[in-house]
């Protein structure tokens, strides 16, 4: 392999430089029927799971076939998507916020061949490449973060638990039997790169052991004051430590104040938290972002910890599946999971979902905690 | 023959959902074959090594990626995230494996021509592995070496008219819902304003000058498909001021069962005949609807535009005509003091492309001025608002307080009166006081 220059000259970085041009303009990429009818759509209908029609004032229709996919995607997959879009959709395609792929056509007769084409494509390992679904009162794709594939702070993997969970929930990706739509998200550490805090069901990676202290290197690799300042609970203080007979500058951590957030590790690589037994998954539930009927809500912690059971996370997927079934069976039409839990009361929710309530689930983090305790004599037995 | 055995990952190839493991394997094979005859600029077996290191993480229950170093392209403070693995001898292909964030087009529509160009570039100068897309919205290119960063940027900017996205303490690439491009609920053109602001604020996006990250997201209506209310420092949510448009004939068709409710979203189960009283009128959170003698009416003054009735009967009920957006501020993830949802700052503002959204840019820029002046290092806007109070935000932006700003008025009387609000001020004379009040 020989280095091939793009034309960039490292000695004169500013020569011929183009910067601050931003993204490509959206309307270059619109399918014709979108370009023509933008802002003039009358209504839509879901024809079957994964297939939508939008009807414009002009009478034009756009048919959308939505396919799920792993957001971790190779260029081979993207090229295959391009082949499909070239064949059926005049070379245009779109991705949704939740990592689905949308293929659009402008007449009904083009839908069936497209759908068949998508459904027929499988990986060598047997899974679908482009399962059609993800619409209406069902479960769409999981938004998630990087995990073990590419991040330094995860307490769990992302792509693996997502694959395992979607396999278990797959029927509801291709069905619309739920009382309302149900959104699942995953973030592999409490930085929550994926905004899991407002999802019907959230899978969150969490550490449970305070940072290890690599005293030998700590002062060499880290700015100690920055590490101290990074800790939200003021658990870290400077300290002189005896290391093999010499006194070195380092830090001490008051373990009982640590909430395992990993901020210290972000500031200081000599304070790693990751641990096979310590790390695992928190399950949260009942959040939403839509303003429909009730205000947006945060998700609440319903399971404090499940160990990482790679490669298929069976306990995690079982808890989620139970929750989905209990919701499907008991909630009213249009009721989101969190609205249902509030209507029946969280004490009943734990009952119905067969979840244990432990002291970990009572908020004790700062001021807002008080507002989550029960300040009424009303409760259910 | 695979370079590394991956017995744990192999178990993720079965089941119906698309397997990223199968995909990585096909990509590894593609690189090995190299049918296009590319002079690959990073090791041919990077994907093999990526599978290998991931397998090791599955075995150890821990990540094998280290902190990012400071890498990037000249003149930009973001867009590249440094990444190194902690087992470079075992997995030399991914020893240096940096992320490049590429600014996505608003609405995430693409032409295949563009995507193929991107694939060719990334096969040639990177791993061929991406995220379509990252959770902020960018296209994420996962894995290349330091010398390739400038080369990728040069080719992108020169041949693809394409720039990098944001990372670090700066504006992050804004994101939007599909909006008017294909959604009848959209109250404004989310793509147009998303693109305009992205281009207008390129400097803020590429050169960190903020206390911490800052995000805009644009939802065309209160359904919030991009979750702006939960995920952005400034959330723009479409809304309207006048009446929901009612098509009485279509209402009849819904009641008569000729049109499926909620666009057919509940077709997977038999919920019984559509009951407009129970499913629409009865669930309206403000109780402002009536269905009498076959006629649906709405007391629009009391409607809070929650979208429920419109979602249930999209052919009968349509958003009003006097449209704009609400601006909510301060949403953030829980890290540190707990998560925050966006709080309503501007109940209604026109979204006017004619004057390049001046009214909205005024709000944005006065918020930035305040945050850059008062915000501490790594303090998100929402935390600053909490620390200094919503009143300080109102002062900074020059907006009068109104009941729409609160869920309810305060339930404590501990008001921090300012001296100039109190008649006669605070300067008083103790001797004057003592004339009437003996010690
Ligand atoms: C458990 C953990 C959480 C994780 C891992 C997490 C992760 C993330 C991530 C990754 C983003 C970036 C989204 C993006 O723009 O692409 C994000 C955004 C956000 N998260 Fe979370 N989040 C978590 C919890 C929360 C909670 C509890 C809240 C609020 C209560 C919250 C609120 C937000 C908000 C408002 C954003 C805005 C994102 C943005 O600025 O774009 N997150 N979160
Ligand atoms: C101490 C705090 C944080 C650290 C150290 C951190 C670190 C990182 C790193 C290293 C990545 C890149 C992973 C990769 O692609 O290799 C990342 C991604 C990201 N972070 Fe953070 N992060 C922090 C806090 C947050 C918070 C609070 C949010 C959101 C509110 C957030 C949102 C994101 C998002 C959206 C991504 C892209 C993730 C994806 O799409 O996979 N981060 N973060
Ligand atoms: C230094 C502080 C305080 C002093 C010296 C003080 C003193 C008094 C006195 C002398 C009385 C009248 C008792 C009587 O003659 O029946 C009283 C009544 C009362 N105080 Fe305080 N008090 C103080 C703080 C508070 C605070 C902080 C509260 C509430 C938060 C409070 C609530 C009351 C109430 C509710 C009554 C009964 C009023 C009534 O029903 O007659 N006091 N206090
Ligand atoms: C501006 C501040 C306040 C004023 C002017 C005020 C005034 C009053 C008055 C006039 C009463 C009735 C006294 C009576 O029955 O003779 C009362 C009762 C009471 N106040 Fe306040 N109060 C104030 C703040 C507070 C605060 C901050 C608290 C507690 C946090 C409090 C707790 C009570 C209680 C517990 C009672 C007794 C109520 C009852 O008998 O049912 N007050 N207050
Ligand atoms: S959520 Fe945490 S571990 Fe996952 S990608 Fe974001 S910063 Fe990394
Ligand atoms: S993990 Fe978080 S709470 Fe614990 S010591 Fe580090 S910074 Fe402090
Ligand atoms: S947020 Fe509203 S306008 Fe935007 S896509 Fe969703 S429903 Fe349509
Ligand atoms: S939009 Fe919501 S509040 Fe308004 S009339 Fe419809 S259901 Fe009622």
PDB file of C-alpha atoms in Angstrom, chain B residues 115-303:
ATOM      1  CA  UNK B 115     -23.957   7.645  -1.061  1.00  0.00           C
ATOM      2  CA  UNK B 116     -21.833   5.725  -3.554  1.00  0.00           C
ATOM      3  CA  UNK B 117     -19.305   8.550  -3.629  1.00  0.00           C
ATOM      4  CA  UNK B 118     -19.148   8.424   0.162  1.00  0.00           C
ATOM      5  CA  UNK B 119     -18.739   4.620   0.119  1.00  0.00           C
ATOM      6  CA  UNK B 120     -15.911   4.810  -2.407  1.00  0.00           C
ATOM      7  CA  UNK B 121     -14.084   7.397  -0.343  1.00  0.00           C
ATOM      8  CA  UNK B 122     -14.548   5.437   2.864  1.00  0.00           C
ATOM      9  CA  UNK B 123     -13.509   2.099   1.327  1.00  0.00           C
ATOM     10  CA  UNK B 124     -10.368   3.746  -0.008  1.00  0.00           C
ATOM     11  CA  UNK B 125      -9.350   5.845   3.011  1.00  0.00           C
ATOM     12  CA  UNK B 126     -11.141   4.197   5.929  1.00  0.00           C
ATOM     13  CA  UNK B 127     -12.567   1.014   7.367  1.00  0.00           C
ATOM     14  CA  UNK B 128     -15.757   0.852   5.313  1.00  0.00           C
ATOM     15  CA  UNK B 129     -17.711   0.823   8.587  1.00  0.00           C
ATOM     16  CA  UNK B 130     -20.220   3.575   9.405  1.00  0.00           C
ATOM     17  CA  UNK B 131     -23.161   4.492  11.565  1.00  0.00           C
ATOM     18  CA  UNK B 132     -26.174   5.539   9.534  1.00  0.00           C
ATOM     19  CA  UNK B 133     -26.567   7.627  11.644  1.00  0.00           C
ATOM     20  CA  UNK B 134     -25.091   8.661  15.000  1.00  0.00           C
ATOM     21  CA  UNK B 135     -27.588   9.711  17.619  1.00  0.00           C
ATOM     22  CA  UNK B 136     -26.951  13.431  17.126  1.00  0.00           C
ATOM     23  CA  UNK B 137     -27.757  12.988  13.448  1.00  0.00           C
ATOM     24  CA  UNK B 138     -24.369  12.989  11.724  1.00  0.00           C
ATOM     25  CA  UNK B 139     -23.199  10.287   9.387  1.00  0.00           C
ATOM     26  CA  UNK B 140     -20.486   8.598  11.440  1.00  0.00           C
ATOM     27  CA  UNK B 141     -17.472   7.103   9.690  1.00  0.00           C
ATOM     28  CA  UNK B 142     -15.921   4.647  12.140  1.00  0.00           C
ATOM     29  CA  UNK B 143     -12.239   4.026  11.911  1.00  0.00           C
ATOM     30  CA  UNK B 144      -9.296   5.476  10.089  1.00  0.00           C
ATOM     31  CA  UNK B 145      -5.714   6.489  10.821  1.00  0.00           C
ATOM     32  CA  UNK B 146      -4.396   9.954  11.632  1.00  0.00           C
ATOM     33  CA  UNK B 147      -2.725  10.631   8.245  1.00  0.00           C
ATOM     34  CA  UNK B 148      -6.006   9.937   6.463  1.00  0.00           C
ATOM     35  CA  UNK B 149      -8.012  12.578   8.351  1.00  0.00           C
ATOM     36  CA  UNK B 150      -6.904  15.563   6.270  1.00  0.00           C
ATOM     37  CA  UNK B 151      -7.115  13.483   3.105  1.00  0.00           C
ATOM     38  CA  UNK B 152     -10.717  12.466   3.788  1.00  0.00           C
ATOM     39  CA  UNK B 153     -11.628  16.061   4.612  1.00  0.00           C
ATOM     40  CA  UNK B 154      -9.894  17.366   1.497  1.00  0.00           C
ATOM     41  CA  UNK B 155     -11.671  14.917  -0.780  1.00  0.00           C
ATOM     42  CA  UNK B 156     -15.013  15.551   0.890  1.00  0.00           C
ATOM     43  CA  UNK B 157     -14.769  19.299   0.690  1.00  0.00           C
ATOM     44  CA  UNK B 158     -13.313  19.377  -2.830  1.00  0.00           C
ATOM     45  CA  UNK B 159     -15.132  16.549  -4.573  1.00  0.00           C
ATOM     46  CA  UNK B 160     -18.341  16.130  -2.612  1.00  0.00           C
ATOM     47  CA  UNK B 161     -19.171  19.660  -1.486  1.00  0.00           C
ATOM     48  CA  UNK B 162     -19.444  18.142   1.965  1.00  0.00           C
ATOM     49  CA  UNK B 163     -18.308  19.332   5.400  1.00  0.00           C
ATOM     50  CA  UNK B 164     -17.690  17.680   8.776  1.00  0.00           C
ATOM     51  CA  UNK B 165     -20.143  17.721  11.665  1.00  0.00           C
ATOM     52  CA  UNK B 166     -19.676  18.976  15.215  1.00  0.00           C
ATOM     53  CA  UNK B 167     -18.190  17.513  18.372  1.00  0.00           C
ATOM     54  CA  UNK B 168     -16.688  19.072  21.494  1.00  0.00           C
ATOM     55  CA  UNK B 169     -17.820  22.307  23.133  1.00  0.00           C
ATOM     56  CA  UNK B 170     -19.497  23.757  20.098  1.00  0.00           C
ATOM     57  CA  UNK B 171     -22.717  23.721  18.145  1.00  0.00           C
ATOM     58  CA  UNK B 172     -23.565  20.147  17.169  1.00  0.00           C
ATOM     59  CA  UNK B 173     -24.952  19.372  13.739  1.00  0.00           C
ATOM     60  CA  UNK B 174     -28.627  20.398  13.964  1.00  0.00           C
ATOM     61  CA  UNK B 175     -31.260  17.771  13.126  1.00  0.00           C
ATOM     62  CA  UNK B 176     -34.897  17.831  12.063  1.00  0.00           C
ATOM     63  CA  UNK B 177     -37.974  15.688  11.450  1.00  0.00           C
ATOM     64  CA  UNK B 178     -39.158  14.903   7.930  1.00  0.00           C
ATOM     65  CA  UNK B 179     -41.688  17.729   8.236  1.00  0.00           C
ATOM     66  CA  UNK B 180     -43.335  19.268   5.195  1.00  0.00           C
ATOM     67  CA  UNK B 181     -41.368  17.010   2.877  1.00  0.00           C
ATOM     68  CA  UNK B 182     -43.819  14.219   3.634  1.00  0.00           C
ATOM     69  CA  UNK B 183     -45.890  15.015   6.705  1.00  0.00           C
ATOM     70  CA  UNK B 184     -49.256  16.731   6.753  1.00  0.00           C
ATOM     71  CA  UNK B 185     -48.809  17.783  10.394  1.00  0.00           C
ATOM     72  CA  UNK B 186     -45.766  19.990   9.798  1.00  0.00           C
ATOM     73  CA  UNK B 187     -46.362  23.598  10.865  1.00  0.00           C
ATOM     74  CA  UNK B 188     -43.194  24.911   9.238  1.00  0.00           C
ATOM     75  CA  UNK B 189     -40.449  23.766   6.892  1.00  0.00           C
ATOM     76  CA  UNK B 190     -38.065  22.012   9.279  1.00  0.00           C
ATOM     77  CA  UNK B 191     -35.505  21.222   6.586  1.00  0.00           C
ATOM     78  CA  UNK B 192     -35.269  24.798   5.365  1.00  0.00           C
ATOM     79  CA  UNK B 193     -34.569  26.328   8.775  1.00  0.00           C
ATOM     80  CA  UNK B 194     -32.362  23.429   9.880  1.00  0.00           C
ATOM     81  CA  UNK B 195     -30.183  23.917   6.807  1.00  0.00           C
ATOM     82  CA  UNK B 196     -30.191  27.704   7.041  1.00  0.00           C
ATOM     83  CA  UNK B 197     -29.075  27.751  10.681  1.00  0.00           C
ATOM     84  CA  UNK B 198     -26.484  25.027  10.084  1.00  0.00           C
ATOM     85  CA  UNK B 199     -24.912  27.064   7.329  1.00  0.00           C
ATOM     86  CA  UNK B 200     -25.261  30.396   9.153  1.00  0.00           C
ATOM     87  CA  UNK B 201     -23.544  29.048  12.266  1.00  0.00           C
ATOM     88  CA  UNK B 202     -20.670  27.106  10.663  1.00  0.00           C
ATOM     89  CA  UNK B 203     -18.123  28.968  12.762  1.00  0.00           C
ATOM     90  CA  UNK B 204     -19.903  28.005  15.998  1.00  0.00           C
ATOM     91  CA  UNK B 205     -20.122  24.441  14.702  1.00  0.00           C
ATOM     92  CA  UNK B 206     -16.444  23.980  13.876  1.00  0.00           C
ATOM     93  CA  UNK B 207     -14.631  26.124  16.425  1.00  0.00           C
ATOM     94  CA  UNK B 208     -15.360  25.469  20.082  1.00  0.00           C
ATOM     95  CA  UNK B 209     -16.133  28.765  21.803  1.00  0.00           C
ATOM     96  CA  UNK B 210     -18.965  27.656  24.052  1.00  0.00           C
ATOM     97  CA  UNK B 211     -18.877  26.468  27.673  1.00  0.00           C
ATOM     98  CA  UNK B 212     -20.088  23.041  26.428  1.00  0.00           C
ATOM     99  CA  UNK B 213     -22.025  21.405  23.619  1.00  0.00           C
ATOM    100  CA  UNK B 214     -25.143  23.062  22.161  1.00  0.00           C
ATOM    101  CA  UNK B 215     -27.875  21.447  20.118  1.00  0.00           C
ATOM    102  CA  UNK B 216     -30.779  22.646  17.965  1.00  0.00           C
ATOM    103  CA  UNK B 217     -33.462  20.230  16.879  1.00  0.00           C
ATOM    104  CA  UNK B 218     -36.557  20.926  14.801  1.00  0.00           C
ATOM    105  CA  UNK B 219     -39.879  19.149  15.192  1.00  0.00           C
ATOM    106  CA  UNK B 220     -42.612  20.172  12.775  1.00  0.00           C
ATOM    107  CA  UNK B 221     -45.384  19.581  15.316  1.00  0.00           C
ATOM    108  CA  UNK B 222     -45.936  18.559  18.949  1.00  0.00           C
ATOM    109  CA  UNK B 223     -45.626  14.853  18.071  1.00  0.00           C
ATOM    110  CA  UNK B 224     -41.867  15.483  18.346  1.00  0.00           C
ATOM    111  CA  UNK B 225     -40.488  12.801  16.041  1.00  0.00           C
ATOM    112  CA  UNK B 226     -36.867  13.927  16.576  1.00  0.00           C
ATOM    113  CA  UNK B 227     -37.414  14.249  20.313  1.00  0.00           C
ATOM    114  CA  UNK B 228     -36.254  17.848  20.313  1.00  0.00           C
ATOM    115  CA  UNK B 229     -37.955  18.533  23.649  1.00  0.00           C
ATOM    116  CA  UNK B 230     -35.741  15.938  25.333  1.00  0.00           C
ATOM    117  CA  UNK B 231     -32.547  16.196  23.335  1.00  0.00           C
ATOM    118  CA  UNK B 232     -31.775  19.777  22.460  1.00  0.00           C
ATOM    119  CA  UNK B 233     -30.660  22.913  24.229  1.00  0.00           C
ATOM    120  CA  UNK B 234     -33.041  24.752  21.924  1.00  0.00           C
ATOM    121  CA  UNK B 235     -36.058  22.863  20.697  1.00  0.00           C
ATOM    122  CA  UNK B 236     -38.271  24.269  17.932  1.00  0.00           C
ATOM    123  CA  UNK B 237     -41.710  22.696  17.933  1.00  0.00           C
ATOM    124  CA  UNK B 238     -44.266  23.603  15.274  1.00  0.00           C
ATOM    125  CA  UNK B 239     -47.613  24.944  16.466  1.00  0.00           C
ATOM    126  CA  UNK B 240     -50.529  27.157  15.373  1.00  0.00           C
ATOM    127  CA  UNK B 241     -52.652  29.942  16.833  1.00  0.00           C
ATOM    128  CA  UNK B 242     -55.962  29.687  15.034  1.00  0.00           C
ATOM    129  CA  UNK B 243     -58.499  26.893  14.691  1.00  0.00           C
ATOM    130  CA  UNK B 244     -58.099  23.221  13.882  1.00  0.00           C
ATOM    131  CA  UNK B 245     -59.686  22.811  10.445  1.00  0.00           C
ATOM    132  CA  UNK B 246     -62.602  20.357  10.537  1.00  0.00           C
ATOM    133  CA  UNK B 247     -63.909  18.480   7.531  1.00  0.00           C
ATOM    134  CA  UNK B 248     -67.392  17.475   8.710  1.00  0.00           C
ATOM    135  CA  UNK B 249     -67.863  14.943   5.912  1.00  0.00           C
ATOM    136  CA  UNK B 250     -64.668  13.138   6.820  1.00  0.00           C
ATOM    137  CA  UNK B 251     -65.706  13.111  10.490  1.00  0.00           C
ATOM    138  CA  UNK B 252     -68.824  11.258   9.414  1.00  0.00           C
ATOM    139  CA  UNK B 253     -66.722   8.826   7.427  1.00  0.00           C
ATOM    140  CA  UNK B 254     -64.602   8.053  10.507  1.00  0.00           C
ATOM    141  CA  UNK B 255     -67.694   7.623  12.666  1.00  0.00           C
ATOM    142  CA  UNK B 256     -69.209   5.376  10.024  1.00  0.00           C
ATOM    143  CA  UNK B 257     -66.063   3.266   9.930  1.00  0.00           C
ATOM    144  CA  UNK B 258     -65.296   4.095   6.283  1.00  0.00           C
ATOM    145  CA  UNK B 259     -61.878   5.493   7.164  1.00  0.00           C
ATOM    146  CA  UNK B 260     -59.563   3.680   9.536  1.00  0.00           C
ATOM    147  CA  UNK B 261     -58.752   5.675  12.676  1.00  0.00           C
ATOM    148  CA  UNK B 262     -55.229   6.888  13.398  1.00  0.00           C
ATOM    149  CA  UNK B 263     -54.166   6.233   9.812  1.00  0.00           C
ATOM    150  CA  UNK B 264     -54.547   2.510  10.363  1.00  0.00           C
ATOM    151  CA  UNK B 265     -51.916   2.431  13.114  1.00  0.00           C
ATOM    152  CA  UNK B 266     -53.935   0.007  15.259  1.00  0.00           C
ATOM    153  CA  UNK B 267     -54.772  -2.503  12.536  1.00  0.00           C
ATOM    154  CA  UNK B 268     -52.961  -5.369  14.271  1.00  0.00           C
ATOM    155  CA  UNK B 269     -55.766  -5.986  16.745  1.00  0.00           C
ATOM    156  CA  UNK B 270     -59.552  -5.810  16.829  1.00  0.00           C
ATOM    157  CA  UNK B 271     -60.289  -2.866  19.092  1.00  0.00           C
ATOM    158  CA  UNK B 272     -63.999  -2.863  18.192  1.00  0.00           C
ATOM    159  CA  UNK B 273     -65.901  -0.193  16.277  1.00  0.00           C
ATOM    160  CA  UNK B 274     -64.487   3.323  16.319  1.00  0.00           C
ATOM    161  CA  UNK B 275     -66.075   5.345  19.126  1.00  0.00           C
ATOM    162  CA  UNK B 276     -65.529   9.062  18.566  1.00  0.00           C
ATOM    163  CA  UNK B 277     -66.905   9.985  21.988  1.00  0.00           C
ATOM    164  CA  UNK B 278     -64.579   7.655  23.848  1.00  0.00           C
ATOM    165  CA  UNK B 279     -61.494   7.745  21.630  1.00  0.00           C
ATOM    166  CA  UNK B 280     -61.390  11.397  20.655  1.00  0.00           C
ATOM    167  CA  UNK B 281     -63.665  13.628  22.730  1.00  0.00           C
ATOM    168  CA  UNK B 282     -63.103  11.644  25.921  1.00  0.00           C
ATOM    169  CA  UNK B 283     -59.327  11.597  25.610  1.00  0.00           C
ATOM    170  CA  UNK B 284     -58.924  15.285  24.756  1.00  0.00           C
ATOM    171  CA  UNK B 285     -56.796  16.468  27.695  1.00  0.00           C
ATOM    172  CA  UNK B 286     -58.531  19.849  27.894  1.00  0.00           C
ATOM    173  CA  UNK B 287     -62.093  18.619  27.434  1.00  0.00           C
ATOM    174  CA  UNK B 288     -62.578  21.217  24.728  1.00  0.00           C
ATOM    175  CA  UNK B 289     -64.312  18.990  22.160  1.00  0.00           C
ATOM    176  CA  UNK B 290     -67.954  18.136  21.743  1.00  0.00           C
ATOM    177  CA  UNK B 291     -69.692  15.607  19.546  1.00  0.00           C
ATOM    178  CA  UNK B 292     -73.419  16.298  19.371  1.00  0.00           C
ATOM    179  CA  UNK B 293     -76.010  15.376  16.766  1.00  0.00           C
ATOM    180  CA  UNK B 294     -73.377  14.034  14.440  1.00  0.00           C
ATOM    181  CA  UNK B 295     -71.302  17.213  14.562  1.00  0.00           C
ATOM    182  CA  UNK B 296     -67.852  17.594  16.043  1.00  0.00           C
ATOM    183  CA  UNK B 297     -66.943  20.993  17.452  1.00  0.00           C
ATOM    184  CA  UNK B 298     -63.822  22.287  19.149  1.00  0.00           C
ATOM    185  CA  UNK B 299     -63.529  25.196  21.533  1.00  0.00           C
ATOM    186  CA  UNK B 300     -60.189  26.147  20.019  1.00  0.00           C
ATOM    187  CA  UNK B 301     -59.451  28.789  22.631  1.00  0.00           C
ATOM    188  CA  UNK B 302     -59.070  26.013  25.215  1.00  0.00           C
ATOM    189  CA  UNK B 303     -57.192  23.568  22.954  1.00  0.00           C
TER     190      UNK B 303
END
